[in-house]
C-alpha cells in the first residue's frame, strides 16, 4: 500500500511550518496589539448551523460527516430508495466541517451573549474546509485569520481595521493596496440608475470587474436585464470615481443627490477616509493630524464583494509589489448589520476582516520575504565520541538550563561525516564534540565557518549565547 | 432556531484560550529546546490510511466524511439494499478525520522519506477526533501534543524524553510521577510463567491494574484462561518490583534468568534508569554525575499500556500533587520498532510521547496553577470624551508604535460607568481619558487603584511601559 493524502490537503514540513507560523504569529501579534481577543470554535458544527448560509453552491461545498452506528436504519427510507443523495443527506449526517469562521462566530456570539462584554473584539485563526475543486492556491483545508468587532456601529472600528491591515503588511514587508468602498454607495447607484430592487444583481455584476474589467461588468449586467442606459450610467460612475485624483471626491456627493442611501454611504466613506493622510476631502483636519499609512488606501467604487451579508464598509487588499506577480486579493472584509439575526439575536452590527494565510505564504515565498532565521531551529548538537554518556547528558542539561535549544546525536557511530551532514541538513550552527571522557574541555565546531576550537565547559554556554 | 454545538465539542472563550495557549506554548517551547521540529498533517486522511490501525473498536470511533455529489449512485448497491451500514461505508466515504497523530505521522515519514534527515525528531500539536461517548474530561475533538524520534534505536532517546517530561511539568508547576517500564520485561514475564504465546493477553490484563488493582488483574487473567499458578506468579513479580526501595532492583535480573527477552528488557530499563540520580543499580556512576529530576521517576512493572505497537520502553505520567485530585494519566508513550512497516517502510525504530492538553488543563485549573497574568490582554483603553478623533487616533498610533497593546472605545457615549465596566470586564489596567480637544495633556486612570492623574502625551508611553 502506497500511502497518499486526500486531494486538496497538504502535509507541512518543518521548514514550511516555521514559515507558516511566522505569518500566523505576525498577524496574531497585530490582532492582540489592537485589543482583539482569541476564541476557537469546534471544527464540526451541527449541519443546521451551516446549511443555507452560503447559498446553494456553498451548501454543496460543505463537508458532511457521516453519522456513527447504523446510519442506514435511521435514514429516510423513501429518499434512500429513490437514491436521492441530496435530500437523504440530512437524515444520515447531522454534523459538518466548518466552511468559514464568520457563521460559527455569529453562532458563538448568540450562544454566549450573556458572558460577552460588548463591543466584542475577537480574533480567530483556524482551518476551514471546502469541497472545492483543488487548484493552484486553492485547497480543501486552509486557514483563515479573522478579526471582528461586534456590537458597535462606530466607524472608528473601520479606521482601526485599516490601521491594522496596514500594520500587518508593513510587518510582513509586502507592499499592498487597500481598496475601500461602501455597500450603501452601491445601493445609491442602484437607486440613481432607477433599479433599487436590483441591488444584488448590481453587486454580482460589479464583482466580475476585478477579473474581467468593464466589458465583463457590462456583459454581466446585460445578462441580468439592465438596460443599456443603466449599464452606461454605472460605467460612468466607476470612471468618475476610480482612477482619479483624491481631490475629485469633493464633488462626489453630488452624484447621489437623489439617493439617501448613496448620501449616507458617501458620508460613511468620507468619515473613515478623512482620518488618513492620503486624502483631503473637506480640509477640516490639518495634514499633520492625520494617520500616515505605509500602504496605499484607495476608494474603489467597483469593489462589491460577493458575500450577501455586507451592508456598509467593504475592504479588499491586493498586492502591489514589484517582487510579486500575485493579483488576487489576500485580505478582505466589511460591515454587516445583522449577522446574528439568523440565530435569533437581531440588530448586532459588526465589522470584520479576514487574512488569507495561504495566499500570503505564496506571496512571501515568491518575493523572497521570509526572514532568513525563520529556518533556524536547534542551536547546538552534541556528538559523543568519548562514549561518556553522563558527560554528554550533563552538557545537554547545562545548555538547556541556559535556555539554549540543544540535542544529543543519539546513535553511536564513529562516522563524523554523517553527523556533520545531520547538523547541516538540520541547519544547526554549532557542534560540541566530546573526544575524551571525564574532560573539562570539549571541541566546538562552527558549522558555517568550519572552524574548530577547544573550549572549557565553563565557557561553553557564554560562547554560544 | 436556538443554536447549539455538537455533543463532545467545545467553544473556547478568550480566557480559556489564553490558558490553553499557556499549556501549548510551554510544551512547544520544551519540544523546541530538545531539538524537535514541527510538522502538521491534514485533518482528514484517506480512510484506507486509518482503518484497521486501531482495532475493531477504534474503526467504529473514526469520524467518516461523506463523499460529495451523488454518493448513492457510487455506493455498493447490494450492501445499500441490504441496509449494511458498516460495509457500505467504504463506498460512500473515502475520507475520515484523524484519530490520533501517530498513524498520520507514520504515513508522513513514509511519504516524505527522501526529504527527511534521520534520526527525525518531530513534534506535532493538533486536534484529533473520536466518536466516543462524551463524558467529563473526554471530548470528541481534543488536542494531542506529540514528540517522536524516528530512525534511531539508541536508548539515549528514552533518557532525553524523560528529561523532557520532567521539564514540561516543572515549568507548569505540577508535581508528577513518571512511571517507566519495558514491554520486553512483560514478554519476559509471559515466558517465565510459561505463556510466551499469551503476551497480548497479559498486556491487556495488566492494563486494568491502574483502575482495578491486583484483584482486577487477577479477574482479567482468569477470564483469559491463565492458570492460578500463573496469576500468582505475575502477582509475585509485581510485588517484588513495585513498592520497593530502588536498591532491590539489583536482584531484579535474577527474576529473568530463563528469559532472553526479560533479560534484554531489564538491561534496557537499567541502562536508561542508570542516568538518573534517583536510582543506583550498579554503582558505576557516581551520584553527582547523574541527572537530577524535579519529579519522581519510578519503575512500574505492571505498566502495560493498551496500544499494540509498543515493543520496548513504555512511559506514563500521573499527577502526584496535593492540590490535585486527578489520578488518570496525563502523558504517555513508548518505543515502537515497526510503526512505518504498515505503509511499506520496515525496520524504522522510534520512540515518542504524547501530552494530553485537555487533562493538563483540568489539573492546572483545579490546582489553581495558571499564571495570574495569563488573563491580561489589552494594556490601555482610550476613551474620547472630547470628540477629538484625530487626537484619539494619534495617541493610539503613538502607543502602538511603542508596541503596547491598546484600543479605542469605539462608541460615542457619555456614560463613564459603562466604559469603566468594559475596561474591568476586559481586565484592561489603564484608561486614557480625553476630556479637552487639541490638548497635550490627558487623564490617566489606573483601574486597579482607581487613581486618576493628569499626564502629558509625551510622558504617556514611558509611564505605561
PDB file of N, CA, C and O in Angstrom, chain A residues 254-276:
ATOM      1  N   UNK A 254     -22.443  65.029  -4.916  1.00  0.00           N
ATOM      2  CA  UNK A 254     -23.437  65.486  -5.896  1.00  0.00           C
ATOM      3  C   UNK A 254     -23.965  64.351  -6.772  1.00  0.00           C
ATOM      4  O   UNK A 254     -25.078  64.409  -7.285  1.00  0.00           O
ATOM      5  N   UNK A 255     -23.142  63.326  -6.918  1.00  0.00           N
ATOM      6  CA  UNK A 255     -23.560  62.186  -7.736  1.00  0.00           C
ATOM      7  C   UNK A 255     -24.765  61.475  -7.142  1.00  0.00           C
ATOM      8  O   UNK A 255     -25.478  60.757  -7.819  1.00  0.00           O
ATOM      9  N   UNK A 256     -24.947  61.672  -5.834  1.00  0.00           N
ATOM     10  CA  UNK A 256     -26.018  60.935  -5.162  1.00  0.00           C
ATOM     11  C   UNK A 256     -27.121  61.838  -4.633  1.00  0.00           C
ATOM     12  O   UNK A 256     -27.703  61.546  -3.603  1.00  0.00           O
ATOM     13  N   UNK A 257     -27.384  62.919  -5.362  1.00  0.00           N
ATOM     14  CA  UNK A 257     -28.349  63.873  -4.804  1.00  0.00           C
ATOM     15  C   UNK A 257     -29.763  63.293  -4.715  1.00  0.00           C
ATOM     16  O   UNK A 257     -30.573  63.734  -3.919  1.00  0.00           O
ATOM     17  N   UNK A 258     -30.042  62.227  -5.477  1.00  0.00           N
ATOM     18  CA  UNK A 258     -31.392  61.650  -5.442  1.00  0.00           C
ATOM     19  C   UNK A 258     -31.495  60.382  -4.589  1.00  0.00           C
ATOM     20  O   UNK A 258     -32.497  59.706  -4.602  1.00  0.00           O
ATOM     21  N   UNK A 259     -30.429  60.058  -3.880  1.00  0.00           N
ATOM     22  CA  UNK A 259     -30.455  58.789  -3.145  1.00  0.00           C
ATOM     23  C   UNK A 259     -29.955  58.969  -1.718  1.00  0.00           C
ATOM     24  O   UNK A 259     -28.789  59.309  -1.486  1.00  0.00           O
ATOM     25  N   UNK A 260     -30.858  58.730  -0.773  1.00  0.00           N
ATOM     26  CA  UNK A 260     -30.474  58.848   0.635  1.00  0.00           C
ATOM     27  C   UNK A 260     -29.411  57.822   0.994  1.00  0.00           C
ATOM     28  O   UNK A 260     -28.452  58.101   1.710  1.00  0.00           O
ATOM     29  N   UNK A 261     -29.566  56.595   0.475  1.00  0.00           N
ATOM     30  CA  UNK A 261     -28.560  55.558   0.711  1.00  0.00           C
ATOM     31  C   UNK A 261     -27.193  55.965   0.197  1.00  0.00           C
ATOM     32  O   UNK A 261     -26.180  55.780   0.875  1.00  0.00           O
ATOM     33  N   UNK A 262     -27.183  56.511  -1.023  1.00  0.00           N
ATOM     34  CA  UNK A 262     -25.924  56.948  -1.613  1.00  0.00           C
ATOM     35  C   UNK A 262     -25.280  58.034  -0.786  1.00  0.00           C
ATOM     36  O   UNK A 262     -24.062  57.999  -0.540  1.00  0.00           O
ATOM     37  N   UNK A 263     -26.079  59.018  -0.352  1.00  0.00           N
ATOM     38  CA  UNK A 263     -25.571  60.096   0.507  1.00  0.00           C
ATOM     39  C   UNK A 263     -24.938  59.528   1.767  1.00  0.00           C
ATOM     40  O   UNK A 263     -23.838  59.883   2.158  1.00  0.00           O
ATOM     41  N   UNK A 264     -25.678  58.621   2.402  1.00  0.00           N
ATOM     42  CA  UNK A 264     -25.239  58.017   3.642  1.00  0.00           C
ATOM     43  C   UNK A 264     -23.925  57.252   3.423  1.00  0.00           C
ATOM     44  O   UNK A 264     -22.968  57.373   4.204  1.00  0.00           O
ATOM     45  N   UNK A 265     -23.882  56.506   2.347  1.00  0.00           N
ATOM     46  CA  UNK A 265     -22.670  55.752   2.014  1.00  0.00           C
ATOM     47  C   UNK A 265     -21.490  56.675   1.816  1.00  0.00           C
ATOM     48  O   UNK A 265     -20.386  56.403   2.303  1.00  0.00           O
ATOM     49  N   UNK A 266     -21.744  57.799   1.106  1.00  0.00           N
ATOM     50  CA  UNK A 266     -20.662  58.744   0.878  1.00  0.00           C
ATOM     51  C   UNK A 266     -20.175  59.334   2.190  1.00  0.00           C
ATOM     52  O   UNK A 266     -18.976  59.472   2.419  1.00  0.00           O
ATOM     53  N   UNK A 267     -21.117  59.686   3.085  1.00  0.00           N
ATOM     54  CA  UNK A 267     -20.726  60.245   4.379  1.00  0.00           C
ATOM     55  C   UNK A 267     -19.886  59.255   5.192  1.00  0.00           C
ATOM     56  O   UNK A 267     -18.898  59.625   5.823  1.00  0.00           O
ATOM     57  N   UNK A 268     -20.300  57.999   5.178  1.00  0.00           N
ATOM     58  CA  UNK A 268     -19.548  56.982   5.920  1.00  0.00           C
ATOM     59  C   UNK A 268     -18.135  56.834   5.358  1.00  0.00           C
ATOM     60  O   UNK A 268     -17.145  56.797   6.101  1.00  0.00           O
ATOM     61  N   UNK A 269     -18.061  56.760   4.039  1.00  0.00           N
ATOM     62  CA  UNK A 269     -16.773  56.619   3.365  1.00  0.00           C
ATOM     63  C   UNK A 269     -15.876  57.796   3.718  1.00  0.00           C
ATOM     64  O   UNK A 269     -14.705  57.637   4.092  1.00  0.00           O
ATOM     65  N   UNK A 270     -16.463  58.970   3.612  1.00  0.00           N
ATOM     66  CA  UNK A 270     -15.771  60.224   3.884  1.00  0.00           C
ATOM     67  C   UNK A 270     -15.257  60.264   5.317  1.00  0.00           C
ATOM     68  O   UNK A 270     -14.104  60.610   5.577  1.00  0.00           O
ATOM     69  N   UNK A 271     -16.123  59.883   6.222  1.00  0.00           N
ATOM     70  CA  UNK A 271     -15.786  59.963   7.632  1.00  0.00           C
ATOM     71  C   UNK A 271     -14.621  59.036   7.970  1.00  0.00           C
ATOM     72  O   UNK A 271     -13.809  59.338   8.845  1.00  0.00           O
ATOM     73  N   UNK A 272     -14.523  57.906   7.302  1.00  0.00           N
ATOM     74  CA  UNK A 272     -13.394  56.998   7.531  1.00  0.00           C
ATOM     75  C   UNK A 272     -12.136  57.529   6.848  1.00  0.00           C
ATOM     76  O   UNK A 272     -11.079  57.662   7.468  1.00  0.00           O
ATOM     77  N   UNK A 273     -12.272  57.895   5.546  1.00  0.00           N
ATOM     78  CA  UNK A 273     -11.106  58.298   4.750  1.00  0.00           C
ATOM     79  C   UNK A 273     -10.461  59.571   5.291  1.00  0.00           C
ATOM     80  O   UNK A 273      -9.248  59.751   5.185  1.00  0.00           O
ATOM     81  N   UNK A 274     -11.294  60.444   5.842  1.00  0.00           N
ATOM     82  CA  UNK A 274     -10.822  61.717   6.379  1.00  0.00           C
ATOM     83  C   UNK A 274      -9.714  61.605   7.409  1.00  0.00           C
ATOM     84  O   UNK A 274      -8.992  62.555   7.659  1.00  0.00           O
ATOM     85  N   UNK A 275      -9.636  60.431   8.071  1.00  0.00           N
ATOM     86  CA  UNK A 275      -8.625  60.282   9.115  1.00  0.00           C
ATOM     87  C   UNK A 275      -7.238  59.986   8.586  1.00  0.00           C
ATOM     88  O   UNK A 275      -6.278  59.981   9.340  1.00  0.00           O
ATOM     89  N   UNK A 276      -7.157  59.698   7.283  1.00  0.00           N
ATOM     90  CA  UNK A 276      -5.884  59.253   6.741  1.00  0.00           C
ATOM     91  C   UNK A 276      -5.219  60.326   5.899  1.00  0.00           C
ATOM     92  O   UNK A 276      -5.886  61.092   5.216  1.00  0.00           O
TER      93      UNK A 276
END
